[in-house]
Coordinates of C-alpha atoms in Angstrom, one line a residue:
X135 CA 0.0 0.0 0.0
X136 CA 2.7 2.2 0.8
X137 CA 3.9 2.2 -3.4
X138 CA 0.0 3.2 -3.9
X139 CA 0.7 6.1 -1.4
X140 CA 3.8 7.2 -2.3
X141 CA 2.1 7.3 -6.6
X142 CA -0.4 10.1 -5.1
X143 CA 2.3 11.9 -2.3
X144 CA 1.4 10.5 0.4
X145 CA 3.8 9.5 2.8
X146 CA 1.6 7.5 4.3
X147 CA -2.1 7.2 3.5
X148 CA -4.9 4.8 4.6
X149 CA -6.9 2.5 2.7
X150 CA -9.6 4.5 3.2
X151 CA -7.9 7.7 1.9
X152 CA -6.4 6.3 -1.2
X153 CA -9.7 4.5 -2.2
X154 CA -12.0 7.2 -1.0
X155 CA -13.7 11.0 -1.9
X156 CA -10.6 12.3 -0.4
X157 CA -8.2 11.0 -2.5
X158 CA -8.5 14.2 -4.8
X159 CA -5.5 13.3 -7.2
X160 CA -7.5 10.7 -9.1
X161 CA -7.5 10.7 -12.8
X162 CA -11.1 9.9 -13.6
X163 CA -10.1 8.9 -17.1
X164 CA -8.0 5.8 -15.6
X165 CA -10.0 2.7 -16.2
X166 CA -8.3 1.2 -13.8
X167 CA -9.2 2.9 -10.5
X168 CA -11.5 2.5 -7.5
X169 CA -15.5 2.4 -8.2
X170 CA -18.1 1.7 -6.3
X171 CA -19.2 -2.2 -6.9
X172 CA -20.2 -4.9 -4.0
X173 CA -17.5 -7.8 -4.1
X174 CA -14.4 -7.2 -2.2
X175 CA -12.5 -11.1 -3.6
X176 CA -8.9 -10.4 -4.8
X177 CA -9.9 -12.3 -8.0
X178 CA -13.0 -9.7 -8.8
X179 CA -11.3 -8.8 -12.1
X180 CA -11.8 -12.8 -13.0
X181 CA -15.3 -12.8 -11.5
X182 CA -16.5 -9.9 -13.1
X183 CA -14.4 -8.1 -16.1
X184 CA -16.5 -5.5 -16.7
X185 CA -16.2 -4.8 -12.5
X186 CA -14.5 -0.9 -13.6
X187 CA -17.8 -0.2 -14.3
X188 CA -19.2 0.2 -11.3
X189 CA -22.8 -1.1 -10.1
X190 CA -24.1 1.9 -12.2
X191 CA -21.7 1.4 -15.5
X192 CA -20.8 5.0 -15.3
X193 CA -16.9 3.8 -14.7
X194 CA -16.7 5.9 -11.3
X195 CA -17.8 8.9 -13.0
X196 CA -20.6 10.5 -11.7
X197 CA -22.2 11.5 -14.7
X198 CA -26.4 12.4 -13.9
X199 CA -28.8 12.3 -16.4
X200 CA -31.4 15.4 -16.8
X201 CA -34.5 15.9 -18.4
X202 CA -33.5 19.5 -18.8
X203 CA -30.5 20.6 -21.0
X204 CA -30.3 23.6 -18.8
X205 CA -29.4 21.3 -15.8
X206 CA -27.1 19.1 -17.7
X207 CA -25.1 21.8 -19.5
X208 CA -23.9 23.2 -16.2
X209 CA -23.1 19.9 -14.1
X210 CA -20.2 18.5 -14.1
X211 CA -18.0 15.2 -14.6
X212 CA -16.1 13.6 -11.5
X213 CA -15.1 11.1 -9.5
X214 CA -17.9 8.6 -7.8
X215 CA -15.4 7.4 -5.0
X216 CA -16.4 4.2 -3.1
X217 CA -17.6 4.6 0.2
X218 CA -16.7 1.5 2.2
X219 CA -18.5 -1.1 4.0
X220 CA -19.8 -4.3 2.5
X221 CA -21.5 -2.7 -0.6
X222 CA -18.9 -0.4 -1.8
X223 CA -15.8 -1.8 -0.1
X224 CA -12.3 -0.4 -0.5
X225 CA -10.1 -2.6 -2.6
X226 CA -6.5 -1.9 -3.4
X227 CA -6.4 -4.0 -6.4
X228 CA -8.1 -1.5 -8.3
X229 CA -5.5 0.6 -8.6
X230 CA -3.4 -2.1 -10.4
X231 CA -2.8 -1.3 -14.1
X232 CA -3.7 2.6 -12.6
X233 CA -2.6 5.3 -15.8
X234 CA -1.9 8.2 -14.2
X235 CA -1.6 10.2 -17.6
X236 CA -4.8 8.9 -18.6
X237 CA -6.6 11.5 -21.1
X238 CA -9.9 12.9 -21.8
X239 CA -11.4 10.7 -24.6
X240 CA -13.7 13.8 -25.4
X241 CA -12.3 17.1 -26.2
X242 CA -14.7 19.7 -27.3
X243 CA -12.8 21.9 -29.7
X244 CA -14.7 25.6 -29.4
X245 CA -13.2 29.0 -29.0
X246 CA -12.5 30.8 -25.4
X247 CA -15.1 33.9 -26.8
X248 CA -16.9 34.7 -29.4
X249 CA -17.6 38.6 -31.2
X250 CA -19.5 38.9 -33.6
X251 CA -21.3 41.2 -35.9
X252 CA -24.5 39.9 -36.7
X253 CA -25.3 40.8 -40.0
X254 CA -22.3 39.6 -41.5
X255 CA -21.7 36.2 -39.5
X256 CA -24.9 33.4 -40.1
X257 CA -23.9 30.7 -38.0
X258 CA -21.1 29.3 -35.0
X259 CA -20.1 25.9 -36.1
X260 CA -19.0 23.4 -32.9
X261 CA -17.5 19.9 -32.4
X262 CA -16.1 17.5 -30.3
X263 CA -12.9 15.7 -31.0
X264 CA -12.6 11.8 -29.8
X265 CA -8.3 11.3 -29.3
X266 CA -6.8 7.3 -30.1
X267 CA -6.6 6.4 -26.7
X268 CA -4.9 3.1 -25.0
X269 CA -8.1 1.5 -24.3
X270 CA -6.2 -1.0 -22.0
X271 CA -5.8 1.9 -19.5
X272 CA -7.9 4.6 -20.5
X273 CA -11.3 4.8 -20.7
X274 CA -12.9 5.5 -23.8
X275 CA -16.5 5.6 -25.5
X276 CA -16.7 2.2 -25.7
X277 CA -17.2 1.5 -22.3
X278 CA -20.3 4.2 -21.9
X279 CA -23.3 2.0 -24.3
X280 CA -24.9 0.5 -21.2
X281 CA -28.7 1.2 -21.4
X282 CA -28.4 3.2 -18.7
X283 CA -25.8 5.4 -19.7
X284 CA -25.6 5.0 -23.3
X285 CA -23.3 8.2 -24.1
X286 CA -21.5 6.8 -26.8
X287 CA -24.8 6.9 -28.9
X288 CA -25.8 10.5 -27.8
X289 CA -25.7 13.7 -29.9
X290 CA -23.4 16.6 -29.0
X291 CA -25.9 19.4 -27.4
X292 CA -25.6 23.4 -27.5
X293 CA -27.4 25.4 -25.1
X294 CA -27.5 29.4 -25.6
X295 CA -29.0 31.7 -23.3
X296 CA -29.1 35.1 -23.7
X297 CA -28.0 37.2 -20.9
X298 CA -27.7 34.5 -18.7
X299 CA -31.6 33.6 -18.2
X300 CA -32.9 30.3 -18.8
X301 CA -36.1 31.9 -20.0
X302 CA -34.7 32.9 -23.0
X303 CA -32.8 30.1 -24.4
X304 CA -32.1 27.8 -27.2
X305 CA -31.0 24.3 -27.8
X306 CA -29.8 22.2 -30.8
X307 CA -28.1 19.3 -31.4
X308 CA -25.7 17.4 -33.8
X309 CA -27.0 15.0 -36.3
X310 CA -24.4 12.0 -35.5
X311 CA -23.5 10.4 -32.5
X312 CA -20.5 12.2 -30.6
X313 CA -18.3 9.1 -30.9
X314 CA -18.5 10.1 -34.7
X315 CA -16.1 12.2 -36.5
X316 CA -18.7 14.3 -37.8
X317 CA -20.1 15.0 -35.1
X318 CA -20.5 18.9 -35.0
X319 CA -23.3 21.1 -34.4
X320 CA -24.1 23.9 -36.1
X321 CA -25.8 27.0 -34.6
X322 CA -27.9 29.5 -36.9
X323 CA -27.7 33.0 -35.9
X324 CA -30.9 33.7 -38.6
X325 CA -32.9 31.0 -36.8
X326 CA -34.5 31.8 -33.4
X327 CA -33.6 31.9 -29.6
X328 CA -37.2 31.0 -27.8
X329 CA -38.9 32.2 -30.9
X330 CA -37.5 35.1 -31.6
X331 CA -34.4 35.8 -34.1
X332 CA -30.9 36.5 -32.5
X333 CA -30.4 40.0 -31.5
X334 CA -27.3 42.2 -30.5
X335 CA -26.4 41.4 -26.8
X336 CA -24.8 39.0 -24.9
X337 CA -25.0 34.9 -25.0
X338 CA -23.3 32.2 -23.2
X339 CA -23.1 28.9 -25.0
X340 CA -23.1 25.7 -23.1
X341 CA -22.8 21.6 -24.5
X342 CA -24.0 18.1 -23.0
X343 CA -24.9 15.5 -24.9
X344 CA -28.8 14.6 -25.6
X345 CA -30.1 11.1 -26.2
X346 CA -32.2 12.5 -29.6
X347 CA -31.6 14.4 -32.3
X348 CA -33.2 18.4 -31.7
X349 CA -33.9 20.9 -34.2
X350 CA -33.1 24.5 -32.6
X351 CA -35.8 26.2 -30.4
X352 CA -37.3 22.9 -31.0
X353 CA -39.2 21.3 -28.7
X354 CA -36.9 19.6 -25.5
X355 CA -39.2 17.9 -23.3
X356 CA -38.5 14.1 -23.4
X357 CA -35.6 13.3 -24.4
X358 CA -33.0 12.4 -21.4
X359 CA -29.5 14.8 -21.0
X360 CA -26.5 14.2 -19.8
X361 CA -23.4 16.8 -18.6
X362 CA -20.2 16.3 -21.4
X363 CA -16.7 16.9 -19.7
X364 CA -14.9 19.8 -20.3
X365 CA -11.6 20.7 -19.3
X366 CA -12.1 22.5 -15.5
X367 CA -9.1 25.2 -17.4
X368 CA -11.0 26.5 -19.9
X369 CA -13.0 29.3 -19.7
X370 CA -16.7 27.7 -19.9
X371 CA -19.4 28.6 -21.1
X372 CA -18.2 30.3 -24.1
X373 CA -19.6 34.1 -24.0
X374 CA -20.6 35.1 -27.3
X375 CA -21.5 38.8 -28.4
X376 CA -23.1 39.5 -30.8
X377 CA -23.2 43.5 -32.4
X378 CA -25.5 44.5 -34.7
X379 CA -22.7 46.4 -36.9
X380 CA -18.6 46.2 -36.7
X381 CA -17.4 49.1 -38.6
X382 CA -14.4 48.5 -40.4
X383 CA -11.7 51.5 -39.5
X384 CA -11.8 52.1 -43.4
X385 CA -14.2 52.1 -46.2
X386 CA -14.2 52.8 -49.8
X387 CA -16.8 54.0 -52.4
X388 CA -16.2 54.6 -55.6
X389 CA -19.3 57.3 -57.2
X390 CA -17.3 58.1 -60.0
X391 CA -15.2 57.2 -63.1
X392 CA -13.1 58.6 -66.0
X393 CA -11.3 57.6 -69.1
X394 CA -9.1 60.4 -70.2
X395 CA -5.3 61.6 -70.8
X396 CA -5.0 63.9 -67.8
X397 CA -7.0 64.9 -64.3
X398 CA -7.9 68.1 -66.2
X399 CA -9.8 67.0 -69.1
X400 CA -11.4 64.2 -67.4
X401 CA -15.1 64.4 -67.7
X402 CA -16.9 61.9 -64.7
X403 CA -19.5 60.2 -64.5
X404 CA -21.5 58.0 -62.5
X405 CA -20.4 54.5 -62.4
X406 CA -23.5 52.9 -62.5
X407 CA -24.5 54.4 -65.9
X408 CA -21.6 52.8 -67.4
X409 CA -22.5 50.0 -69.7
X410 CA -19.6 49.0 -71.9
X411 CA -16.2 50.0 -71.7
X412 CA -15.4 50.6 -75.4
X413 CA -19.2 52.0 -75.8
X414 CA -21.3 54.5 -75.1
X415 CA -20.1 57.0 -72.2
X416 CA -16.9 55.4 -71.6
X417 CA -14.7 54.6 -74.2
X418 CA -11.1 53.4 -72.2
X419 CA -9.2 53.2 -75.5
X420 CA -5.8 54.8 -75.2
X421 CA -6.5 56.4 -71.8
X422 CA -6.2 56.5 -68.7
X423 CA -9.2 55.0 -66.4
X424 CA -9.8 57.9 -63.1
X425 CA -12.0 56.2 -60.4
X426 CA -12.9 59.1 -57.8
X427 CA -12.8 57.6 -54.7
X428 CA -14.2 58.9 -51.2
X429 CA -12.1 57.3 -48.7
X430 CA -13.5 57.1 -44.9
X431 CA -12.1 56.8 -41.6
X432 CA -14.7 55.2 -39.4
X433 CA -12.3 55.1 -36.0
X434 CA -13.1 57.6 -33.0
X435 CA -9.4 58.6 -32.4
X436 CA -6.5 58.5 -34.6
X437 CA -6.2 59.0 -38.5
X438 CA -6.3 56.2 -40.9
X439 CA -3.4 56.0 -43.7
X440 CA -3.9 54.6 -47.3
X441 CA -0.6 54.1 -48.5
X442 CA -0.3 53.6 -52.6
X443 CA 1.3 50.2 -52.3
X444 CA -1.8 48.9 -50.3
X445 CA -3.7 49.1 -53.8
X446 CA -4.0 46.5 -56.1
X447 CA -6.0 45.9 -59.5
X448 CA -7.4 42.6 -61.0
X449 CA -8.1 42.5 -64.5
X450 CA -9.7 39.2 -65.5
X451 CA -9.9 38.4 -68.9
X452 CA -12.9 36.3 -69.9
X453 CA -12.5 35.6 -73.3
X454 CA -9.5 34.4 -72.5
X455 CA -9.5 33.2 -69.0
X456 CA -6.4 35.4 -67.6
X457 CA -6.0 37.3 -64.4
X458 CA -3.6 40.2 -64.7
X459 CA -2.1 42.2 -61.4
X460 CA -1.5 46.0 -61.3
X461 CA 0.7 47.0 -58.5
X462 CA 2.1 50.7 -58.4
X463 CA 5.8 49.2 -58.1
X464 CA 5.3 46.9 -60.9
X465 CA 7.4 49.3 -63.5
X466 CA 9.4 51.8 -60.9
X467 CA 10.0 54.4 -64.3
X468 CA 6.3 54.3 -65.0
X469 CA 3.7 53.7 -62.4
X470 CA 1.1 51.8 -64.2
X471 CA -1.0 52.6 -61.1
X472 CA -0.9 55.6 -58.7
X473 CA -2.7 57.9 -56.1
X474 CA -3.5 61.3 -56.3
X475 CA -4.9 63.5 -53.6
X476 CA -8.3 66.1 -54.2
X477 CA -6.5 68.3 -56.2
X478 CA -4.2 66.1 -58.6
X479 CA -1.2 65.6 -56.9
X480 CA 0.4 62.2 -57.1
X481 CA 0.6 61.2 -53.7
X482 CA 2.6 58.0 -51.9
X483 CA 0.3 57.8 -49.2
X484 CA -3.4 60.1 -48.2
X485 CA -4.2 60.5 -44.5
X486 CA -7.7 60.4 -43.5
X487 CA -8.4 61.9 -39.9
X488 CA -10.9 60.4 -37.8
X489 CA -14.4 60.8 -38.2
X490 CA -13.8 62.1 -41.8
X491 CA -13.7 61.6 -45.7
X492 CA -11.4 62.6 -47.8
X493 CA -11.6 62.3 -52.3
X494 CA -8.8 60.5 -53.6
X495 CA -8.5 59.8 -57.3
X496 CA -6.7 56.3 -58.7
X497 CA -5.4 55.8 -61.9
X498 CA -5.0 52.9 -64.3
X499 CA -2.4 54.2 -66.7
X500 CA -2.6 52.4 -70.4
X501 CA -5.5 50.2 -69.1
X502 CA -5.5 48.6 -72.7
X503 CA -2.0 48.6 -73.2
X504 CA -0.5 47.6 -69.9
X505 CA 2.8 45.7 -68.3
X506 CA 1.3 42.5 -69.6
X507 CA 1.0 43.6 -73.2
X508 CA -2.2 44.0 -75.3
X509 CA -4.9 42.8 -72.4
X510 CA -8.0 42.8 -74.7
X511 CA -8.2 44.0 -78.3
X512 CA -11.6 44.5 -77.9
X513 CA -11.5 46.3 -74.8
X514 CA -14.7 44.2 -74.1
X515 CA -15.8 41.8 -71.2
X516 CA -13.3 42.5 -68.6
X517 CA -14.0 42.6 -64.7
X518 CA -11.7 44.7 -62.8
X519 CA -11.2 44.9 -59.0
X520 CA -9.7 47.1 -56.6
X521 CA -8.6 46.2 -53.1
X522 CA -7.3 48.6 -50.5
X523 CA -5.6 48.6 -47.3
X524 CA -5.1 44.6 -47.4
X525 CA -1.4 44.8 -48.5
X526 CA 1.1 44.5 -47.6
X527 CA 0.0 44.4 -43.8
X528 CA -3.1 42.3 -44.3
X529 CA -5.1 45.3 -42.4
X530 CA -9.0 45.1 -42.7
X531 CA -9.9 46.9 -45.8
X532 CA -12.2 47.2 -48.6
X533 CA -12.8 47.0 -52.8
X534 CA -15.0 47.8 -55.3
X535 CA -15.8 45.5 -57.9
X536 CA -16.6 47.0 -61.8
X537 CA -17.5 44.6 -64.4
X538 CA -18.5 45.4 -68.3
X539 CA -22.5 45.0 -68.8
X540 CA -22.6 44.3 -65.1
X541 CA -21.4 47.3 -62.6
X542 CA -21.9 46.0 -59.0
X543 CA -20.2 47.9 -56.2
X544 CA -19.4 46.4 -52.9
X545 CA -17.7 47.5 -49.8

């Protein structure tokens, strides 16, 4: 007994200790360990084999089954020590073939917190992961598919409440059993939270494992709930906040464009009149393309700098399938893409204060007759695409997206 003692850091422990509740270094993942179970032979592991099961075939754990999900998201797994005497007696053979590093054989894999802005996220996706474990030693789902405790067939949960109150909750669950690899759950921020859609404010998502497959908001009363471990370290339950708008620091519209030789000549117009580029109000042939650009700082404090290397154009080719890159550095002699400020200066970089817009002008130089050679002889059917602020820092940002016979504008 003293090796058994001496394995927890005990000098010197009783049976009682080592076997008992207070033996609080036990790994409850250890199939080899003491449960409660009515047969104190030495040669109970001939007897019975499945004796690490307990009399309730919960494998020590004290795992409690619900008819709420509310109650079984916030319980906990542990330990169901023996308590002595002839129907739970103390045996020190239990501990033989003990794994101290036993691990969890359930892992649920979901972020510490959750921010979001609710009209541009739809849905939180959540799973479970089920680690190779040495099933010798370490308990696994196999050993949970009594009838009684049949977790291995149960369906990973998610319980939301919405500032904390039970009365206004959700629950969903996976559509495959949590031993599965697939066994995620998927949580729809356009569905409803006790009938009514998700809203800004604050939610704390909680899991357990339910013995029947739930649509969310559906209806919970039957089926039978049980907690699902997680690990005491993490932050549990996840808080989630939802906003109703996250403002980048820097937008981008673009009202107005050009083709012309020079800033001065150029007459603009709107861009959604545009049809063709070779027809009609535009014609881009031997010119210069001028997209007027208002340029917004949406922080509180602090301005916001465009710099001229943070822009890049896409010009995809469809008849012929190509996609060609304009960066300003591309020819250092002559920019085939540069920034100018309000009045027509070139510019490396524009500063927007906070709070405020600025008009900015970027020009395609020789759109037709670029660094990749003749692009399109027909200067027809061409989408172009302009990103800023998402190079070379990878910074939020914006674009605007302008296709021939198809002008759509996006921020």
């Amino acid at each position: 007994m003293k090796y058994v003692s001496f394995a927890f850091g005990y000098l010197r422990a009783r049976l009682s200790t080592l076997c008992g509740a207070r033996n609080k270094r036990i790994n409850i993942f250890a199939k080899n360990k003491p449960v409660k179970f009515a047969y104190a032979g030495e040669d109970i592991r001939t007897v019975y084999p499945n004796w690490y099961k307990g009399k309730y075939n919960n494998c020590g754990i004290k795992i409690t089954g619900y008819n709420s999900p509310a109650q079984a998201s916030k319980a906990v797994w542990e330990w169901e020590a023996p308590e002595g005497g002839d129907t739970e007696p103390y045996r020190l053979g239990d501990f033989r073939g003990y794994n101290p590093d036993a691990i969890p054989f359930v892992q649920l894999n979901v972020p510490t917190k959750i921010e979001i802005d609710i009209n541009r996220v739809t849905s939180q996706v959540f799973y479970a992961t089920n680690p190779s474990v040495d099933k010798t030693t370490n308990l696994s789902w196999d050993d949970f598919t009594a009838t009684t405790l049949p977790l291995k067939n149960c369906y990973l949960g998610c319980y939301v409440e919405k500032d904390g109150s039970e009365n206004n909750s959700t629950f969903l669950t996976g559509t495959n059993p949590i031993y599965s690899s697939m066994n995620d759950v998927e949580l729809n921020l356009r569905g409803n939270i006790n009938g009514s859609k998700f809203s800004a404010g604050t939610y704390y998502i909680y899991f357990c494992l339910c013995s029947e497959v739930i649509a969310q908001d559906g209806e919970t009363y039957g089926p039978t709930y049980w907690p699902l471990y997680h690990n005491p370290n993490m932050e549990y339950p996840i808080k989630m906040t939802i906003r109703e708008s996250l403002l980048l620091p820097f937008s981008i519209s673009v009202p107005q464009i050009a083709a012309a030789n020079n800033l001065t000549t150029a007459q603009f117009v709107d861009i959604n009149t545009v049809t063709s580029p070779n027809t009609g109000v535009l014609n881009i042939r031997s010119k210069d393309i001028y997209l007027k650009a208002i340029l917004k700082n949406e922080q509180d404090t602090g301005a916001y700098t465009v710099n001229k290397e943070s822009i890049v154009v896409h010009i995809l080719d469809y008849d012929y399938g190509s996609d060609y890159e304009i960066r300003s550095e591309i020819v250092s002699s002559r920019p085939w893409l540069f920034l100018m400020n309000a009045s027509g200066t070139i510019v490396n970089q524009i500063d927007i204060p906070a709070k405020s817009s600025v008009t900015a002008y970027v020009v395609i130089r020789d759109l037709m007759y670029g660094p990749e050679g003749n692009m399109h002889p027909s200067g027809e059917k061409y989408l172009m695409m302009m990103e800023f602020a998402t190079e070379p820092n990878n910074t939020p940002g914006a674009y605007f997206v302008w296709q021939a016979n198809n002008i759509n504008l996006t921020v």
